[in-house]
Coordinates of N, CA and C in Angstrom, one line a residue:
Chain A
D719 N 107.9 -60.8 68.7 CA 108.6 -59.8 68.8 C 109.9 -59.8 67.8
T720 N 110.3 -58.6 67.2 CA 111.3 -58.7 66.1 C 112.7 -58.1 66.8
E721 N 113.7 -58.6 66.4 CA 115.0 -58.4 66.9 C 115.6 -57.0 66.2
V722 N 115.1 -56.6 65.2 CA 115.2 -55.6 64.5 C 114.2 -54.5 64.7
T723 N 114.6 -53.4 65.3 CA 113.5 -52.4 65.7 C 113.6 -51.1 64.8
Q724 N 112.5 -50.9 64.2 CA 112.3 -49.7 63.4 C 111.4 -48.5 63.9
T725 N 111.9 -47.3 63.9 CA 110.9 -46.3 64.3 C 110.8 -45.1 63.1
P726 N 109.9 -44.5 62.9 CA 108.6 -44.7 63.7 C 107.8 -45.7 63.1
K727 N 106.7 -46.2 63.5 CA 105.9 -47.4 62.9 C 105.2 -46.7 61.6
H728 N 104.6 -45.4 61.9 CA 103.9 -44.8 60.8 C 104.5 -43.4 60.5
L729 N 104.4 -42.9 59.4 CA 104.9 -41.6 59.2 C 104.1 -41.0 58.0
V730 N 103.5 -39.8 58.2 CA 102.9 -39.0 57.2 C 103.7 -37.8 56.9
M731 N 104.0 -37.4 55.8 CA 104.8 -36.2 55.6 C 104.4 -35.6 54.1
G732 N 104.6 -34.2 54.2 CA 104.5 -33.6 52.9 C 105.6 -33.6 52.0
M733 N 105.3 -33.3 50.7 CA 106.4 -33.5 49.9 C 107.7 -32.6 50.0
T734 N 107.6 -31.4 50.8 CA 108.6 -30.5 51.2 C 109.2 -30.8 52.4
N735 N 108.7 -31.8 53.2 CA 109.3 -32.1 54.6 C 110.6 -32.9 54.4
K736 N 111.3 -32.9 55.5 CA 112.5 -33.6 55.7 C 112.2 -34.7 56.9
K737 N 112.5 -35.9 56.8 CA 112.2 -36.8 58.0 C 113.3 -37.8 57.9
S738 N 113.4 -38.7 58.9 CA 114.4 -39.9 58.9 C 113.7 -41.0 59.4
L739 N 114.0 -42.1 58.8 CA 113.6 -43.4 59.4 C 114.8 -44.2 60.2
K740 N 114.5 -44.8 61.3 CA 115.6 -45.3 62.0 C 115.4 -46.8 62.1
C741 N 116.5 -47.5 62.1 CA 116.7 -48.9 62.3 C 117.6 -49.4 63.4
E742 N 117.6 -50.4 64.2 CA 118.6 -50.6 65.1 C 118.4 -52.2 65.4
Q743 N 119.7 -52.8 65.4 CA 119.7 -54.3 65.7 C 121.0 -54.5 66.7
H744 N 120.7 -55.5 67.6 CA 121.9 -55.7 68.5 C 122.1 -57.2 68.4
M745 N 122.2 -57.8 67.3 CA 122.5 -59.3 67.1 C 123.8 -59.2 66.6
G746 N 124.6 -58.2 66.4 CA 126.0 -58.3 65.9 C 126.0 -58.5 64.5
H747 N 125.0 -58.2 63.9 CA 125.0 -58.5 62.3 C 125.9 -57.4 61.7
R748 N 126.6 -57.6 60.5 CA 127.4 -56.7 59.9 C 126.9 -56.3 58.7
A749 N 125.6 -56.8 58.3 CA 125.1 -56.4 57.0 C 123.7 -55.8 57.4
M750 N 123.3 -54.7 56.8 CA 122.0 -54.1 57.0 C 121.5 -53.7 55.7
Y751 N 120.2 -53.7 55.7 CA 119.5 -53.4 54.3 C 118.2 -52.4 54.5
W752 N 118.0 -51.7 53.5 CA 116.7 -51.0 53.3 C 116.0 -51.6 52.1
Y753 N 114.7 -52.0 52.4 CA 113.8 -52.4 51.3 C 112.5 -51.4 51.3
K754 N 112.0 -51.4 50.1 CA 110.8 -50.7 49.8 C 109.7 -51.8 49.4
Q755 N 108.6 -51.6 50.0 CA 107.5 -52.7 49.6 C 106.2 -51.9 49.5
K756 N 105.7 -52.1 48.2 CA 104.3 -51.6 47.9 C 103.4 -52.7 48.2
A757 N 102.1 -52.3 48.2 CA 101.1 -53.2 48.6 C 100.9 -54.4 47.6
K758 N 100.8 -55.7 48.1 CA 100.7 -56.8 47.4 C 101.9 -57.1 46.3
K759 N 103.0 -56.5 46.8 CA 104.3 -56.6 46.0 C 105.5 -57.1 46.8
P760 N 106.4 -57.8 46.2 CA 107.6 -58.2 47.0 C 108.5 -56.9 47.5
P761 N 109.3 -57.2 48.5 CA 110.2 -56.3 48.9 C 111.2 -56.1 47.7
E762 N 111.5 -54.6 47.6 CA 112.5 -54.3 46.5 C 113.7 -53.7 47.3
L763 N 115.0 -54.3 47.0 CA 116.1 -53.9 47.6 C 116.5 -52.3 47.2
M764 N 116.8 -51.5 48.3 CA 117.3 -50.2 48.0 C 118.8 -50.0 48.2
F765 N 119.2 -50.3 49.4 CA 120.5 -50.2 49.9 C 121.0 -51.4 50.7
V766 N 122.4 -51.6 50.5 CA 123.0 -52.6 51.5 C 124.2 -51.8 52.0
Y767 N 124.3 -52.0 53.4 CA 125.6 -51.7 54.2 C 126.2 -52.9 54.5
S768 N 127.6 -53.0 54.4 CA 128.3 -54.2 54.9 C 129.5 -53.6 55.6
Y769 N 129.6 -54.0 57.0 CA 130.5 -53.5 57.7 C 130.6 -52.0 57.7
E770 N 129.4 -51.3 57.9 CA 129.2 -50.0 57.9 C 129.5 -49.1 56.7
K771 N 129.8 -49.9 55.5 CA 130.1 -49.2 54.3 C 129.0 -49.5 53.3
L772 N 128.6 -48.5 52.6 CA 127.5 -48.8 51.5 C 128.1 -49.6 50.5
S773 N 127.6 -50.7 50.2 CA 128.0 -51.7 49.2 C 127.0 -51.8 48.0
I774 N 125.8 -51.7 48.3 CA 124.8 -51.6 47.0 C 123.9 -50.5 47.1
N775 N 123.7 -49.9 46.0 CA 122.6 -48.8 45.8 C 121.9 -49.2 44.5
E776 N 120.8 -49.6 44.7 CA 120.0 -50.1 43.6 C 119.4 -48.8 42.8
S777 N 120.2 -48.0 42.3 CA 119.8 -46.9 41.6 C 118.6 -46.1 42.3
V778 N 118.6 -45.9 43.5 CA 117.6 -45.2 44.3 C 117.7 -43.7 44.1
P779 N 116.6 -43.0 44.0 CA 116.7 -41.4 43.8 C 117.4 -40.8 44.8
S780 N 118.0 -39.8 44.6 CA 118.9 -39.1 45.6 C 118.0 -38.4 46.8
R781 N 116.6 -38.5 46.8 CA 115.8 -38.0 47.7 C 115.7 -38.9 48.9
F782 N 116.3 -40.2 48.6 CA 116.6 -41.0 49.6 C 118.1 -41.1 50.1
S783 N 118.4 -40.7 51.2 CA 119.8 -40.9 51.5 C 120.1 -41.8 52.8
P784 N 120.8 -42.8 52.5 CA 121.0 -43.8 53.8 C 122.2 -43.2 54.6
E785 N 122.3 -43.7 55.8 CA 123.4 -43.5 56.6 C 123.6 -44.6 57.7
C786 N 124.6 -44.9 57.9 CA 125.1 -46.0 59.0 C 125.9 -45.5 60.0
P787 N 125.7 -44.9 61.0 CA 126.3 -44.3 62.0 C 127.3 -45.4 62.7
N788 N 126.8 -46.6 62.9 CA 127.6 -47.5 63.5 C 127.0 -49.0 63.2
S789 N 127.7 -49.9 63.6 CA 127.3 -51.4 63.1 C 126.0 -51.7 63.6
S790 N 125.1 -51.0 64.5 CA 124.0 -51.3 65.1 C 122.9 -50.5 64.4
L791 N 123.2 -49.4 63.9 CA 122.2 -48.4 63.4 C 122.2 -48.2 61.9
L792 N 121.0 -47.9 61.6 CA 120.9 -47.6 60.1 C 119.8 -46.6 59.9
N793 N 120.1 -45.6 59.2 CA 119.1 -44.4 59.1 C 118.8 -44.3 57.6
L794 N 117.6 -43.8 57.3 CA 117.1 -43.5 55.9 C 116.6 -42.0 55.9
H795 N 117.4 -41.2 55.4 CA 116.9 -39.7 55.5 C 116.1 -39.3 54.2
L796 N 115.0 -38.7 54.4 CA 114.0 -38.5 53.4 C 113.8 -37.0 53.1
H797 N 113.8 -36.7 51.8 CA 113.6 -35.3 51.5 C 113.0 -35.0 50.1
A798 N 111.9 -34.3 50.1 CA 111.3 -33.9 48.8 C 110.8 -35.2 48.1
L799 N 110.0 -36.1 49.1 CA 109.6 -37.1 48.5 C 108.3 -36.9 47.6
Q800 N 107.9 -38.0 46.8 CA 106.8 -37.9 45.9 C 105.7 -38.8 46.3
P801 N 104.4 -38.6 46.0 CA 103.4 -39.5 46.4 C 103.7 -41.0 46.1
E802 N 104.3 -41.2 45.0 CA 104.6 -42.7 44.7 C 105.6 -43.1 45.6
D803 N 106.2 -42.5 46.5 CA 107.2 -43.1 47.5 C 106.5 -43.6 48.6
S804 N 105.1 -43.5 48.6 CA 104.3 -44.0 49.8 C 104.5 -45.5 49.7
A805 N 104.7 -46.0 50.9 CA 105.1 -47.4 50.8 C 105.3 -48.0 52.3
L806 N 105.7 -49.3 52.5 CA 106.2 -49.9 53.6 C 107.7 -49.8 53.5
Y807 N 108.5 -49.3 54.4 CA 110.0 -49.3 54.3 C 110.4 -50.2 55.4
L808 N 111.1 -51.3 54.9 CA 111.6 -52.5 55.7 C 113.2 -52.4 55.9
C809 N 113.5 -52.5 57.2 CA 114.9 -52.6 57.4 C 115.2 -54.1 57.7
A810 N 116.4 -54.7 57.3 CA 116.7 -55.9 57.7 C 118.3 -56.0 58.1
S811 N 118.6 -57.1 58.7 CA 120.1 -57.3 59.0 C 120.5 -58.7 58.7
S812 N 121.7 -59.1 58.5 CA 122.1 -60.4 58.5 C 123.5 -60.5 59.0
Q813 N 124.0 -61.6 59.3 CA 125.4 -61.9 60.0 C 126.4 -61.2 59.0
A814 N 126.2 -61.4 57.7 CA 127.2 -60.9 56.7 C 126.4 -60.6 55.4
G815 N 126.8 -59.9 54.6 CA 126.2 -59.5 53.2 C 126.5 -60.8 52.4
G816 N 126.2 -60.6 51.1 CA 126.5 -61.6 50.1 C 125.3 -62.4 49.7
G817 N 124.0 -62.3 50.4 CA 122.9 -63.0 50.1 C 122.7 -64.5 50.4
N818 N 123.8 -64.9 51.2 CA 123.6 -66.3 51.6 C 123.3 -66.5 53.1
Q819 N 123.0 -65.4 53.7 CA 122.6 -65.4 55.1 C 121.2 -65.1 55.4
P820 N 120.4 -65.7 56.3 CA 119.0 -65.3 56.6 C 119.1 -63.9 56.8
Q821 N 118.0 -63.2 56.4 CA 117.8 -61.8 56.8 C 116.6 -61.7 57.8
H822 N 117.0 -60.8 58.8 CA 116.0 -60.6 59.8 C 115.3 -59.2 59.6
F823 N 114.1 -59.1 59.6 CA 113.3 -57.9 59.1 C 112.7 -57.4 60.3
G824 N 112.7 -55.9 60.3 CA 112.0 -55.2 61.4 C 110.5 -55.1 60.8
D825 N 109.7 -54.6 61.8 CA 108.2 -54.3 61.5 C 108.0 -53.4 60.3
G826 N 108.9 -52.6 60.1 CA 108.6 -51.5 59.0 C 108.3 -50.2 59.5
T827 N 108.5 -49.2 58.6 CA 107.7 -47.9 58.7 C 106.7 -47.7 57.6
R828 N 105.5 -47.5 58.0 CA 104.4 -47.2 56.8 C 104.4 -45.9 56.5
L829 N 104.9 -45.3 55.4 CA 105.2 -44.1 55.0 C 104.1 -43.6 54.0
S830 N 103.4 -42.3 54.4 CA 102.5 -41.8 53.4 C 102.8 -40.4 53.0
I831 N 103.0 -40.2 51.8 CA 103.3 -38.9 51.3 C 102.1 -38.1 50.7
L832 N 101.9 -36.9 51.4 CA 100.7 -36.1 51.0 C 101.0 -35.3 49.8
Chain B
G593 N 115.6 -58.7 31.9 CA 116.5 -58.6 33.1 C 116.2 -59.9 34.0
Q594 N 116.9 -60.0 35.0 CA 116.8 -61.3 35.7 C 115.4 -61.1 36.7
Q595 N 114.7 -62.2 36.5 CA 113.5 -62.3 37.3 C 113.2 -63.6 38.0
V596 N 112.4 -63.4 39.1 CA 112.1 -64.6 39.8 C 110.6 -64.5 40.0
M597 N 109.8 -65.5 39.2 CA 108.4 -65.5 39.2 C 107.8 -66.7 40.1
Q598 N 106.7 -66.4 40.7 CA 106.2 -67.5 41.5 C 104.7 -67.8 41.1
I599 N 104.2 -68.8 40.9 CA 103.0 -69.3 40.7 C 102.5 -70.2 41.7
P600 N 101.2 -70.2 42.0 CA 100.4 -69.2 41.5 C 100.3 -67.8 42.3
Q601 N 99.7 -66.8 41.8 CA 99.8 -65.5 42.6 C 98.9 -65.5 43.9
Y602 N 97.9 -66.2 43.7 CA 96.8 -66.4 44.9 C 96.5 -67.9 45.0
Q603 N 96.2 -68.3 46.2 CA 95.7 -69.7 46.3 C 94.8 -69.6 47.5
H604 N 93.5 -70.1 47.3 CA 92.6 -70.3 48.3 C 92.4 -71.7 48.5
V605 N 92.6 -72.2 49.8 CA 92.4 -73.6 50.1 C 91.6 -73.9 51.4
Q606 N 90.9 -75.0 51.4 CA 90.0 -75.3 52.5 C 91.2 -75.8 53.6
E607 N 90.9 -75.6 54.9 CA 91.7 -76.1 55.8 C 91.8 -77.6 55.8
G608 N 93.1 -78.1 55.9 CA 93.3 -79.4 55.7 C 94.0 -79.9 54.4
E609 N 93.6 -78.9 53.4 CA 94.1 -79.3 52.0 C 95.6 -79.0 52.0
D610 N 96.3 -79.6 50.7 CA 97.6 -79.3 50.8 C 97.6 -78.0 49.8
F611 N 98.9 -77.5 49.8 CA 99.3 -76.2 49.0 C 100.7 -76.2 48.5
T612 N 100.8 -75.8 47.4 CA 102.3 -75.9 46.8 C 102.4 -74.4 46.1
T613 N 103.6 -73.9 46.2 CA 103.9 -72.7 45.4 C 105.2 -72.9 44.8
Y614 N 105.4 -72.5 43.4 CA 106.4 -72.8 42.7 C 107.1 -71.4 42.3
C615 N 108.4 -71.6 42.4 CA 109.3 -70.4 42.1 C 110.3 -70.7 40.9
N616 N 110.2 -69.7 40.0 CA 111.0 -70.0 38.7 C 112.0 -68.8 38.4
S617 N 113.1 -69.0 38.2 CA 114.1 -67.9 37.8 C 114.5 -68.1 36.4
S618 N 114.9 -66.9 36.0 CA 115.2 -66.9 34.4 C 116.7 -67.3 34.4
T619 N 117.5 -67.2 35.4 CA 118.8 -67.7 35.3 C 119.2 -68.6 36.6
T620 N 120.3 -69.1 36.7 CA 120.8 -70.0 37.6 C 120.8 -69.3 38.9
L621 N 120.5 -69.8 40.1 CA 120.7 -69.1 41.3 C 121.7 -69.9 42.1
S622 N 122.5 -69.2 43.0 CA 123.5 -69.8 43.7 C 122.9 -70.3 45.0
N623 N 121.8 -69.7 45.5 CA 121.0 -70.2 46.6 C 119.7 -69.7 46.7
I624 N 118.6 -70.2 47.3 CA 117.4 -69.7 47.4 C 117.0 -69.6 48.8
Q625 N 116.2 -68.7 49.3 CA 115.8 -68.6 50.6 C 114.2 -68.5 50.5
W626 N 113.3 -68.9 51.5 CA 112.1 -68.8 51.5 C 111.5 -67.9 52.7
Y627 N 110.6 -67.1 52.5 CA 110.2 -66.1 53.7 C 108.6 -66.2 53.8
K628 N 108.1 -65.9 54.9 CA 106.5 -65.9 55.0 C 106.4 -64.6 55.5
Q629 N 105.3 -63.8 55.0 CA 104.9 -62.6 55.5 C 103.4 -62.7 55.8
R630 N 103.1 -62.5 57.0 CA 101.7 -62.6 57.6 C 101.0 -61.2 57.1
P631 N 99.6 -61.1 56.9 CA 99.1 -59.9 56.6 C 99.4 -58.9 57.6
G632 N 100.0 -57.7 57.2 CA 100.3 -56.7 58.1 C 101.5 -56.8 58.9
G633 N 102.3 -57.8 58.5 CA 103.7 -58.2 59.1 C 104.8 -58.0 58.1
H634 N 106.0 -58.5 58.7 CA 107.2 -58.4 58.1 C 107.5 -59.9 57.5
P635 N 108.5 -59.9 56.5 CA 109.0 -61.2 56.0 C 109.7 -61.9 57.2
V636 N 109.5 -63.2 57.4 CA 110.1 -63.9 58.3 C 110.8 -65.2 57.5
F637 N 112.2 -65.3 57.9 CA 112.9 -66.2 57.1 C 112.3 -67.7 57.6
L638 N 112.2 -68.7 56.5 CA 111.9 -69.9 56.8 C 113.1 -71.0 56.6
I639 N 113.9 -70.9 55.5 CA 114.7 -71.9 55.1 C 115.6 -71.2 54.0
Q640 N 116.8 -71.9 54.0 CA 117.8 -71.7 52.7 C 118.2 -73.0 52.2
L641 N 118.1 -73.1 50.8 CA 118.6 -74.1 50.1 C 119.8 -73.8 49.2
V642 N 120.8 -74.7 49.2 CA 122.0 -74.2 48.5 C 122.4 -75.4 47.4
K643 N 122.2 -76.6 47.6 CA 122.6 -77.5 46.7 C 121.5 -78.0 45.6
S644 N 122.2 -78.2 44.5 CA 121.2 -78.8 43.4 C 120.4 -80.0 44.0
G645 N 119.0 -79.9 43.8 CA 118.3 -81.1 44.1 C 118.0 -81.3 45.7
E646 N 118.3 -80.3 46.4 CA 118.2 -80.4 47.8 C 116.7 -80.4 48.1
V647 N 116.3 -81.3 49.2 CA 115.1 -81.3 49.8 C 115.3 -81.1 51.4
K648 N 114.4 -80.1 51.9 CA 114.5 -80.0 53.4 C 112.9 -79.9 53.9
K649 N 113.0 -80.5 55.0 CA 111.4 -80.3 55.7 C 111.4 -79.7 57.1
Q650 N 110.5 -79.0 57.1 CA 110.1 -78.4 58.6 C 108.7 -78.8 58.8
K651 N 108.5 -79.8 59.7 CA 107.2 -80.2 60.1 C 106.2 -80.4 58.9
R652 N 105.3 -79.7 58.7 CA 104.4 -79.8 57.4 C 104.9 -79.2 56.3
L653 N 106.0 -78.6 56.4 CA 106.7 -77.8 55.1 C 107.7 -78.6 54.4
T654 N 107.6 -78.8 53.1 CA 108.7 -79.4 52.4 C 109.2 -78.4 51.3
F655 N 110.5 -78.2 51.3 CA 111.2 -77.2 50.4 C 112.0 -78.1 49.4
Q656 N 112.0 -77.7 48.2 CA 113.0 -78.3 47.0 C 113.6 -77.2 46.5
F657 N 114.8 -77.5 45.9 CA 115.6 -76.8 44.9 C 115.9 -77.6 43.9
G658 N 115.6 -77.1 42.6 CA 115.7 -77.9 41.3 C 117.1 -78.4 41.0
E659 N 117.2 -79.4 40.1 CA 118.4 -79.9 39.7 C 119.3 -78.8 39.1
A660 N 118.5 -78.1 38.3 CA 119.4 -76.9 37.5 C 119.5 -75.7 38.3
K661 N 119.0 -75.6 39.6 CA 119.2 -74.5 40.3 C 118.4 -73.3 39.9
K662 N 117.4 -73.5 39.0 CA 116.6 -72.4 38.4 C 115.2 -72.4 39.0
N663 N 114.8 -73.3 39.8 CA 113.5 -73.4 40.3 C 113.4 -74.0 41.8
S664 N 112.2 -73.7 42.5 CA 112.3 -74.2 43.8 C 110.7 -74.4 44.0
S665 N 110.3 -75.2 45.1 CA 108.9 -75.2 45.4 C 108.9 -75.3 47.0
L666 N 107.6 -74.9 47.4 CA 107.3 -75.1 48.9 C 105.9 -75.7 48.9
H667 N 106.0 -76.8 49.6 CA 104.8 -77.6 49.7 C 104.2 -77.8 51.3
I668 N 103.0 -77.3 51.5 CA 102.5 -77.4 52.8 C 101.4 -78.5 52.8
T669 N 101.6 -79.5 53.8 CA 100.6 -80.6 53.9 C 99.5 -80.3 54.8
A670 N 98.4 -80.5 54.6 CA 97.3 -80.2 55.7 C 97.3 -78.8 56.2
T671 N 97.0 -77.9 55.5 CA 97.0 -76.5 55.7 C 96.2 -76.1 57.1
Q672 N 96.8 -75.2 57.7 CA 96.0 -74.7 59.0 C 95.8 -73.2 58.7
T673 N 94.9 -72.7 59.7 CA 94.7 -71.2 59.4 C 95.9 -70.4 59.9
T674 N 96.8 -70.9 60.5 CA 98.1 -70.2 60.9 C 99.1 -70.2 59.7
D675 N 98.8 -70.7 58.5 CA 99.5 -70.9 57.5 C 99.3 -69.7 56.5
V676 N 98.2 -69.0 56.9 CA 97.8 -67.7 56.1 C 98.9 -66.7 56.0
G677 N 99.2 -66.1 54.7 CA 100.2 -65.2 54.6 C 100.7 -65.3 53.1
T678 N 101.7 -64.5 52.9 CA 102.3 -64.5 51.4 C 103.7 -65.1 51.6
Y679 N 104.0 -66.2 50.7 CA 105.2 -66.7 50.8 C 106.0 -66.3 49.5
F680 N 107.2 -65.9 49.9 CA 108.1 -65.3 49.0 C 109.4 -66.3 48.9
C681 N 109.8 -66.5 47.7 CA 111.2 -67.2 47.4 C 112.1 -65.9 47.3
A682 N 113.4 -66.1 47.5 CA 114.4 -65.0 47.2 C 115.6 -65.8 46.9
G683 N 116.1 -65.3 45.7 CA 117.3 -66.0 45.4 C 118.5 -65.1 45.0
V684 N 119.6 -65.6 45.0 CA 120.9 -64.7 44.7 C 121.3 -65.5 43.3
F685 N 121.3 -64.4 42.3 CA 121.7 -64.8 41.0 C 123.3 -65.0 41.0
G686 N 123.8 -66.0 40.2 CA 125.2 -66.3 40.1 C 126.0 -65.0 39.8
G687 N 127.0 -64.7 40.7 CA 127.8 -63.5 40.4 C 127.4 -62.2 40.9
A688 N 126.0 -62.4 41.6 CA 125.4 -61.2 42.4 C 125.8 -61.5 43.9
N689 N 125.5 -60.5 44.7 CA 125.8 -60.8 46.1 C 124.6 -60.2 46.9
N690 N 123.4 -60.2 46.4 CA 122.3 -59.7 47.1 C 121.1 -60.5 46.7
L691 N 120.0 -60.7 47.7 CA 118.8 -61.4 47.4 C 117.9 -60.6 46.3
F692 N 117.1 -61.3 45.7 CA 116.2 -60.8 44.8 C 114.8 -61.7 45.0
F693 N 113.9 -60.9 45.6 CA 112.6 -61.6 46.0 C 111.7 -61.9 44.7
G694 N 111.0 -63.1 44.9 CA 110.2 -63.4 43.9 C 108.8 -62.7 44.0
T695 N 107.9 -63.0 43.2 CA 106.7 -62.2 43.1 C 105.7 -62.5 44.2
G696 N 105.8 -63.7 44.8 CA 105.2 -64.1 46.1 C 103.8 -64.7 45.6
T697 N 103.3 -65.7 46.6 CA 102.2 -66.4 46.5 C 101.3 -66.1 47.8
R698 N 100.1 -65.6 47.6 CA 99.2 -65.2 48.7 C 98.4 -66.4 49.1
L699 N 98.5 -67.0 50.2 CA 97.7 -68.3 50.7 C 96.6 -67.6 51.6
T700 N 95.4 -68.1 51.2 CA 94.2 -68.0 52.1 C 93.8 -69.3 52.6
V701 N 93.5 -69.5 53.8 CA 93.1 -70.9 54.3 C 91.7 -70.6 54.9
I702 N 90.8 -71.4 54.4 CA 89.4 -71.2 54.6 C 89.1 -72.2 55.9
P703 N 88.5 -71.8 56.9 CA 88.2 -72.8 58.1 C 87.1 -73.7 57.8

């Protein structure tokens, strides 16, 4: 069982749809992350929130919009995605940011763009 | 740009054989972490190394951080079928404040 919960587990959407991915953790962690992982590739960092503020945006296209409503929740809003955006989207959390804390990953949302 | 490469990309071993994956960075790392991702699963944290030359052991797993803090290795003794998965190193480049994942090594263990 994972302590980071992501919903939905699977999502199929058209290129004109708007959808959101959700992530929740109750470990009291103050840093939360979104990663994108293509098949047989490593996770690629997209966004980092530290103390509910966006601290890193790795030049992600604006069709991906993150949101951190509170310290336990992290959303990723999707709009006008492209087929190449199909991937596994992983949420992670750590006690603090900075890259020197273990990251706890959720099971991910497997996204398919038609 | 900054890169973290792992070799080999794939490794097939007979159950009971040893396995080693190597992680090499283009620049000095302030720390390195290792993760395991089972097929269809998510990355799971294994260990973090911080000091130059550091060696840590977890049962059959031995982790090393190079003296120059630019490379690391994971060695598994007497592999078991439960060791199957992709092993990623992930490092923080000096001056940065986020993890950068290596290319990964996919381990298959043949019973």
